PDB file of C-alpha atoms in Angstrom:
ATOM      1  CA  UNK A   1      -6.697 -35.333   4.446  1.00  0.00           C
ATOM      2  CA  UNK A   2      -3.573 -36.414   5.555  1.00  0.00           C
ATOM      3  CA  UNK A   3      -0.511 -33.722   6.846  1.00  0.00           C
ATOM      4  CA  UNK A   4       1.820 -34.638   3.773  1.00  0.00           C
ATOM      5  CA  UNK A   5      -0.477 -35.167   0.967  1.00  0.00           C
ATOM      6  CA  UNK A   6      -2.564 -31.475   2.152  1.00  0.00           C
ATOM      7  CA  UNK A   7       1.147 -30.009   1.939  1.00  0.00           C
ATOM      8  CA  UNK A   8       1.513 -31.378  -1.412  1.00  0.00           C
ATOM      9  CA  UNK A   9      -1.666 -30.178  -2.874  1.00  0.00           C
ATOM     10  CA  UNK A  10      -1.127 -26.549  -1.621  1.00  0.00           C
ATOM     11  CA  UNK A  11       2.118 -26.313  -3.418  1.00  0.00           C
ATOM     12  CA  UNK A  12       0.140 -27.812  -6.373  1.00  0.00           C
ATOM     13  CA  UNK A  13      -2.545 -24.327  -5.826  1.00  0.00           C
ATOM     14  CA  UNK A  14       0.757 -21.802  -5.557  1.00  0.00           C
ATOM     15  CA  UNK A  15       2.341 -23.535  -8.427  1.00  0.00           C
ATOM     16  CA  UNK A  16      -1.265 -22.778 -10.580  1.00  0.00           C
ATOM     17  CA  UNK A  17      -1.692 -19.179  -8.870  1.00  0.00           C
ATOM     18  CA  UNK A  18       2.057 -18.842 -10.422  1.00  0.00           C
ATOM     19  CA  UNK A  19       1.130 -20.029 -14.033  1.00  0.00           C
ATOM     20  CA  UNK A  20      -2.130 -17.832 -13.776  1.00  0.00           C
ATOM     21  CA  UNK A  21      -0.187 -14.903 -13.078  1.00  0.00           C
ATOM     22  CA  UNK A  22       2.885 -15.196 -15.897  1.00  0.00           C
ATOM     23  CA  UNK A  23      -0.694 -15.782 -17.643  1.00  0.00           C
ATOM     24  CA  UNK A  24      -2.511 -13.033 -16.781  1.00  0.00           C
ATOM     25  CA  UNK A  25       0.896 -10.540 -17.122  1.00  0.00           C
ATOM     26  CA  UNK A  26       1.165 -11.842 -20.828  1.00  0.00           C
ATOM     27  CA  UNK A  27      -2.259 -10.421 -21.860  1.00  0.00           C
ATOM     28  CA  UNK A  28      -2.086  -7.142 -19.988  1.00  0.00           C
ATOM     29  CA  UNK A  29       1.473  -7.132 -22.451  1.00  0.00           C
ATOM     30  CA  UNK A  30      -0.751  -7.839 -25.462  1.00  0.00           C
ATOM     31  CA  UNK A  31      -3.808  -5.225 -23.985  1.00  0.00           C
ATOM     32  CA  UNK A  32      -0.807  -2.585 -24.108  1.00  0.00           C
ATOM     33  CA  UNK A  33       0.286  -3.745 -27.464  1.00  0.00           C
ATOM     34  CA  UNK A  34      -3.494  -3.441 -28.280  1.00  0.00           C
ATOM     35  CA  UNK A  35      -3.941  -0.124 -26.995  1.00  0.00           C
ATOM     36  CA  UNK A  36      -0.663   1.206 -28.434  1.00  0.00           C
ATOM     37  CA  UNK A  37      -1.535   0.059 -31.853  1.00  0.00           C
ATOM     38  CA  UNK A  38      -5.001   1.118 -31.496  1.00  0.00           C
ATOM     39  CA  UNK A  39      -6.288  -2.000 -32.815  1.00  0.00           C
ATOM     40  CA  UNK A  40     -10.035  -2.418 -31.219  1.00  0.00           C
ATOM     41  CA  UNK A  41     -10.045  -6.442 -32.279  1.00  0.00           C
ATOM     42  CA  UNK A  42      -7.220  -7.211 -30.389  1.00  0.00           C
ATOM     43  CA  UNK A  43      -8.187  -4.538 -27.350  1.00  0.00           C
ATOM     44  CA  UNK A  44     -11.534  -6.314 -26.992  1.00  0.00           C
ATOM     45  CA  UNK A  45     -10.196 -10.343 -27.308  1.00  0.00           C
ATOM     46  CA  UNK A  46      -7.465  -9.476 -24.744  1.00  0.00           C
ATOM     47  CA  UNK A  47     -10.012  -7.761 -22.293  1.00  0.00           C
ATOM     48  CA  UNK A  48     -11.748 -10.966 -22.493  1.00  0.00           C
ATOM     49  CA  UNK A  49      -8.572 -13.335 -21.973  1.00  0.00           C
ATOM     50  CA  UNK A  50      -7.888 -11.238 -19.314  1.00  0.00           C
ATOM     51  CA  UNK A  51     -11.742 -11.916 -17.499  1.00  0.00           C
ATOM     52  CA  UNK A  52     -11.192 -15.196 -17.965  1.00  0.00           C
ATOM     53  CA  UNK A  53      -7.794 -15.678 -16.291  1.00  0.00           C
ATOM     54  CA  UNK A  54      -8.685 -13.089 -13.751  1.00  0.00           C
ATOM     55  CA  UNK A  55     -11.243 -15.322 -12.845  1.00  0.00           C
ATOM     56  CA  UNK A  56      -9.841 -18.772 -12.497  1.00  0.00           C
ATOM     57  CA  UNK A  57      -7.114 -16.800 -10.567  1.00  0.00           C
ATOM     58  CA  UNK A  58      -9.839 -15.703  -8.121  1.00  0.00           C
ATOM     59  CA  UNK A  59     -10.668 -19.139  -7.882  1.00  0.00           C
ATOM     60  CA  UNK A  60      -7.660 -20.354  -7.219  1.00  0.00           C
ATOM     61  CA  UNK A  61      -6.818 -17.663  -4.704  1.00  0.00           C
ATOM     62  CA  UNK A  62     -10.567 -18.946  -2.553  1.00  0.00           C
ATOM     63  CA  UNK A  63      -9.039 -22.313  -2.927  1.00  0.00           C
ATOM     64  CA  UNK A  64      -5.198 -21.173  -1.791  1.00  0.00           C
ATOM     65  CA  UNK A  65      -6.889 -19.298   1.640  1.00  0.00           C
ATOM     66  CA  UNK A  66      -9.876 -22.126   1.727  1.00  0.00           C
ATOM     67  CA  UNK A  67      -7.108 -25.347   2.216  1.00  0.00           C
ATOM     68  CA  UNK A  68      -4.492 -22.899   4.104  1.00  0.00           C
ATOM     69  CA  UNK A  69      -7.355 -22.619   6.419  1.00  0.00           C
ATOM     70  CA  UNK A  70      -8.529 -26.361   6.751  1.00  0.00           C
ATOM     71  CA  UNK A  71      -4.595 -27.249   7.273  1.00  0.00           C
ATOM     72  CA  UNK A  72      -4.241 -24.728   9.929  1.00  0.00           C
ATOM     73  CA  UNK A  73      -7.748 -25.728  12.089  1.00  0.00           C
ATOM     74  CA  UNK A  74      -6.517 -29.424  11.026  1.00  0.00           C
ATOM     75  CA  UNK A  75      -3.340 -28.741  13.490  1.00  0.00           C
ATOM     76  CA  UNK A  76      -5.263 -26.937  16.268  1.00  0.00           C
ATOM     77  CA  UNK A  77      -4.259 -23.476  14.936  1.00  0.00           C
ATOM     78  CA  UNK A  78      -7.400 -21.592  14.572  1.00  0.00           C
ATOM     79  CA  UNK A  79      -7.579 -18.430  16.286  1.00  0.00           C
ATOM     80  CA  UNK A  80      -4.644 -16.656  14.026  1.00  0.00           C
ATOM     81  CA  UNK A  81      -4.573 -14.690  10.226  1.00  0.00           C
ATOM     82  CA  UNK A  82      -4.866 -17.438   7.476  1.00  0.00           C
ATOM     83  CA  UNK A  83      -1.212 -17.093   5.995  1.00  0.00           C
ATOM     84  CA  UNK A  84       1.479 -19.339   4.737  1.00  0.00           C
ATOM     85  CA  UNK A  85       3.988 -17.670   7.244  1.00  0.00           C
ATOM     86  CA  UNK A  86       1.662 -19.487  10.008  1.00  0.00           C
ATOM     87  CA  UNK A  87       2.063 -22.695   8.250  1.00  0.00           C
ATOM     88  CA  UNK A  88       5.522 -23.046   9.338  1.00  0.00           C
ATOM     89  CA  UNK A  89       4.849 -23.538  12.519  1.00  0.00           C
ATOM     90  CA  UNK A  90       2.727 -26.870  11.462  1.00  0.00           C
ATOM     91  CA  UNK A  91       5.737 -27.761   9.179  1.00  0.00           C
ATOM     92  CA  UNK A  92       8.678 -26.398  10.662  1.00  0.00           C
ATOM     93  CA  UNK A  93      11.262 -28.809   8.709  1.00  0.00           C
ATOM     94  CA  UNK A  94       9.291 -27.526   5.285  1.00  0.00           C
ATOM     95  CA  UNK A  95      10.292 -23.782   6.308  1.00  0.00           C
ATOM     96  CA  UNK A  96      12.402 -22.912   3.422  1.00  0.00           C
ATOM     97  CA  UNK A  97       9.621 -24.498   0.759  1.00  0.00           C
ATOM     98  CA  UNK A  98       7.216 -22.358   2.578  1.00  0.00           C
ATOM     99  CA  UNK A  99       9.455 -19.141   2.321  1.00  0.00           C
ATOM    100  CA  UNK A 100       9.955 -20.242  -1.244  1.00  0.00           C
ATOM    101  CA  UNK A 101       6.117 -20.108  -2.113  1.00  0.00           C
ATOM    102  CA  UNK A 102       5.438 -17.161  -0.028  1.00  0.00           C
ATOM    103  CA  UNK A 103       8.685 -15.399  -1.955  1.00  0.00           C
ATOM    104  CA  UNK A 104       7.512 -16.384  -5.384  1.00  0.00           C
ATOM    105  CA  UNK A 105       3.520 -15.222  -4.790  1.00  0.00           C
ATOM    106  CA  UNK A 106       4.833 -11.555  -3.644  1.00  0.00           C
ATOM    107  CA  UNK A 107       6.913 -11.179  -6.591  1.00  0.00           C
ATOM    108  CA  UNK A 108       4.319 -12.267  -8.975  1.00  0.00           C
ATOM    109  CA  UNK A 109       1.811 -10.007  -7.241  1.00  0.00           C
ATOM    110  CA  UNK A 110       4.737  -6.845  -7.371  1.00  0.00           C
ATOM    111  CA  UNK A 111       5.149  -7.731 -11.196  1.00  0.00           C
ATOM    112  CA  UNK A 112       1.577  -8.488 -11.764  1.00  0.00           C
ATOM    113  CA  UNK A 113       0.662  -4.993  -9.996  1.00  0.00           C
ATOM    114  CA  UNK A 114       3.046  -2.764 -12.171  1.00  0.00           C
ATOM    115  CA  UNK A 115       1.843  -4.264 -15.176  1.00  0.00           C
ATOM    116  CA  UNK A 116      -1.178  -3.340 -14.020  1.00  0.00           C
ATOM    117  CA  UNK A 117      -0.370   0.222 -13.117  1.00  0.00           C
ATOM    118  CA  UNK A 118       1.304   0.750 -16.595  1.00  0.00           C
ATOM    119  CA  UNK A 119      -1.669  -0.215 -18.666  1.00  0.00           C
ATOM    120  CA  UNK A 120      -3.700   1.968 -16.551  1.00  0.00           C
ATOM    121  CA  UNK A 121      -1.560   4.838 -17.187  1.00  0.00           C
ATOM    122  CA  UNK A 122      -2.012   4.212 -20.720  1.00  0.00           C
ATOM    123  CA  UNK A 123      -4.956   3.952 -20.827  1.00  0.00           C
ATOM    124  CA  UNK A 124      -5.301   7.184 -18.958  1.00  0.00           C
ATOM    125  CA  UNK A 125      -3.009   8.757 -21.193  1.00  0.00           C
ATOM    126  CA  UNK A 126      -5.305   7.368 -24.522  1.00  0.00           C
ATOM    127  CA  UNK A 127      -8.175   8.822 -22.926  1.00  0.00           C
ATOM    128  CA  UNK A 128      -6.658  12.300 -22.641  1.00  0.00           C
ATOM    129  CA  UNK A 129      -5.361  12.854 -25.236  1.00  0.00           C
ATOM    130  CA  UNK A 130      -8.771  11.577 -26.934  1.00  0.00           C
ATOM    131  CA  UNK A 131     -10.312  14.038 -25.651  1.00  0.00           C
ATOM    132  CA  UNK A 132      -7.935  16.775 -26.391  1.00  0.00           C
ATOM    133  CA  UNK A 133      -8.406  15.671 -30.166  1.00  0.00           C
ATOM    134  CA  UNK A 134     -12.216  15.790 -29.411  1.00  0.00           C
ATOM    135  CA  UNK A 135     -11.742  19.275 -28.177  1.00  0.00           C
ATOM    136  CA  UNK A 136      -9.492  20.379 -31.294  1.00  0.00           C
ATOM    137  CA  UNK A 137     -11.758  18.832 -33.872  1.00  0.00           C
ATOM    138  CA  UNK A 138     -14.754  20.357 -32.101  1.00  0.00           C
ATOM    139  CA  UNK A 139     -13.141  23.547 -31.671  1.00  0.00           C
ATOM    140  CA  UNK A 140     -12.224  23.928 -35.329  1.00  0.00           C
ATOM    141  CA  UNK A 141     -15.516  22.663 -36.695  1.00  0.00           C
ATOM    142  CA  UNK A 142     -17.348  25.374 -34.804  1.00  0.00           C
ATOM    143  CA  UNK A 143     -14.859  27.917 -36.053  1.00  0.00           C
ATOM    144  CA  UNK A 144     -15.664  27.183 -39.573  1.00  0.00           C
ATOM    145  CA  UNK A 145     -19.663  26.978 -38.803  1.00  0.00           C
ATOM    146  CA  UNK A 146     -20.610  30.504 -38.448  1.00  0.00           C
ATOM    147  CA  UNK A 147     -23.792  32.759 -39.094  1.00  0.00           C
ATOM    148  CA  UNK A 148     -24.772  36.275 -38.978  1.00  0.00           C
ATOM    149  CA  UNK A 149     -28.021  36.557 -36.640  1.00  0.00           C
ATOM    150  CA  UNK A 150     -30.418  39.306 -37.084  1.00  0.00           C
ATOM    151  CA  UNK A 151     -28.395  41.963 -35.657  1.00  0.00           C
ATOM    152  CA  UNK A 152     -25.387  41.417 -37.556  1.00  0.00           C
ATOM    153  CA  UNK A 153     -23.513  39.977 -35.214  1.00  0.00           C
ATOM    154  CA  UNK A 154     -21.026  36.712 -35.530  1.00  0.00           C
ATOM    155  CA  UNK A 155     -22.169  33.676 -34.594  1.00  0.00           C
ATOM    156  CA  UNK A 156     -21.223  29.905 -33.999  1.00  0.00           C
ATOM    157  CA  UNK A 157     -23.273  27.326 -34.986  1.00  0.00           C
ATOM    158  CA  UNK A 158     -23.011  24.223 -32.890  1.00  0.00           C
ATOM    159  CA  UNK A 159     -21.924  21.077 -34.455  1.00  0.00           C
ATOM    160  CA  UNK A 160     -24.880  19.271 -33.853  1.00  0.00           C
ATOM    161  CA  UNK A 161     -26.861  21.658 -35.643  1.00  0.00           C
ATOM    162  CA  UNK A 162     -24.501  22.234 -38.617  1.00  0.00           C
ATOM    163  CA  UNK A 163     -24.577  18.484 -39.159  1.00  0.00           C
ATOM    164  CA  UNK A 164     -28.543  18.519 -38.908  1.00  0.00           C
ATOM    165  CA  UNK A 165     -28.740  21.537 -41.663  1.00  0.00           C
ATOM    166  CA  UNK A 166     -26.521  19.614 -43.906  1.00  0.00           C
ATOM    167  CA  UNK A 167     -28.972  16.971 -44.232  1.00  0.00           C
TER     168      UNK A 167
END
């Protein structure tokens, strides 16, 4: 592949890593919305959106280190860390468009990684205070589901079994 047009197309991959990752920040907005409104639908279409995208993204990221690679070994460099920063030295008068796309991948990866960390934390959050409900409801069913054994003493009736004497 010619120097100029393999330039081209690897500004063509960051551009698409870019769009997949303003993508893939937009549904982990609408998972939070999701999770925050407790709506289950919307949770479980948005988890899927979000394996989709993640995947092309993966996908694009083989491709990103795949033609960094053959560009490097395609100028003699070889033997060193696949990374745009190395690049320059191939295309020394493209230096600022290189910084550019190197500049604009870390911030999307910082932005995409907090979003990240905040839906986690949610979701964290969600989970224990779930279970602190759990606990409460639990706790207070148990209360009100008591016997007198034999001996006269107090006591609880699990809710498993209150439920199955019900029936």
């Amino acid at each position: 592949m010619e120097s100029n047009e393999a330039f081209t197309e690897l500004g063509q991959i960051v551009d698409r890593l870019s769009k997949l990752s303003d993508a893939l920040q937009d549904v982990i907005s609408k998972q939070v919305e999701a999770v925050v409104s407790s709506n289950g639908d919307d949770i479980e279409q948005n988890v899927e959106d979000y394996t989709q995208l993640r995947e092309v993204f993966k996908e694009q990221e083989h491709k990103l280190v795949g033609h960094l690679r053959m560009m490097l070994n395609n100028a003699g460099i070889s033997n060193v860390e696949v990374r745009l920063e190395n690049l320059k030295e191939v295309y020394p008068n493209k230096g600022d468009t290189i910084s550019g796309w190197q500049m604009n991948l870390e911030q999307q990866m910082i932005r995409l990684r907090k979003k990240h960390d905040k839906l986690n934390s949610l979701l964290e959050f969600a989970v224990e205070k779930n279970m602190q409900l759990m606990r409460s409801i639990y706790s207070l069913h148990n209360n009100k589901n008591t016997r007198y054994s034999a001996g006269g003493r107090k006591e609880e009736i699990s809710s498993g079994i209150a439920l199955n004497k019900e029936a």
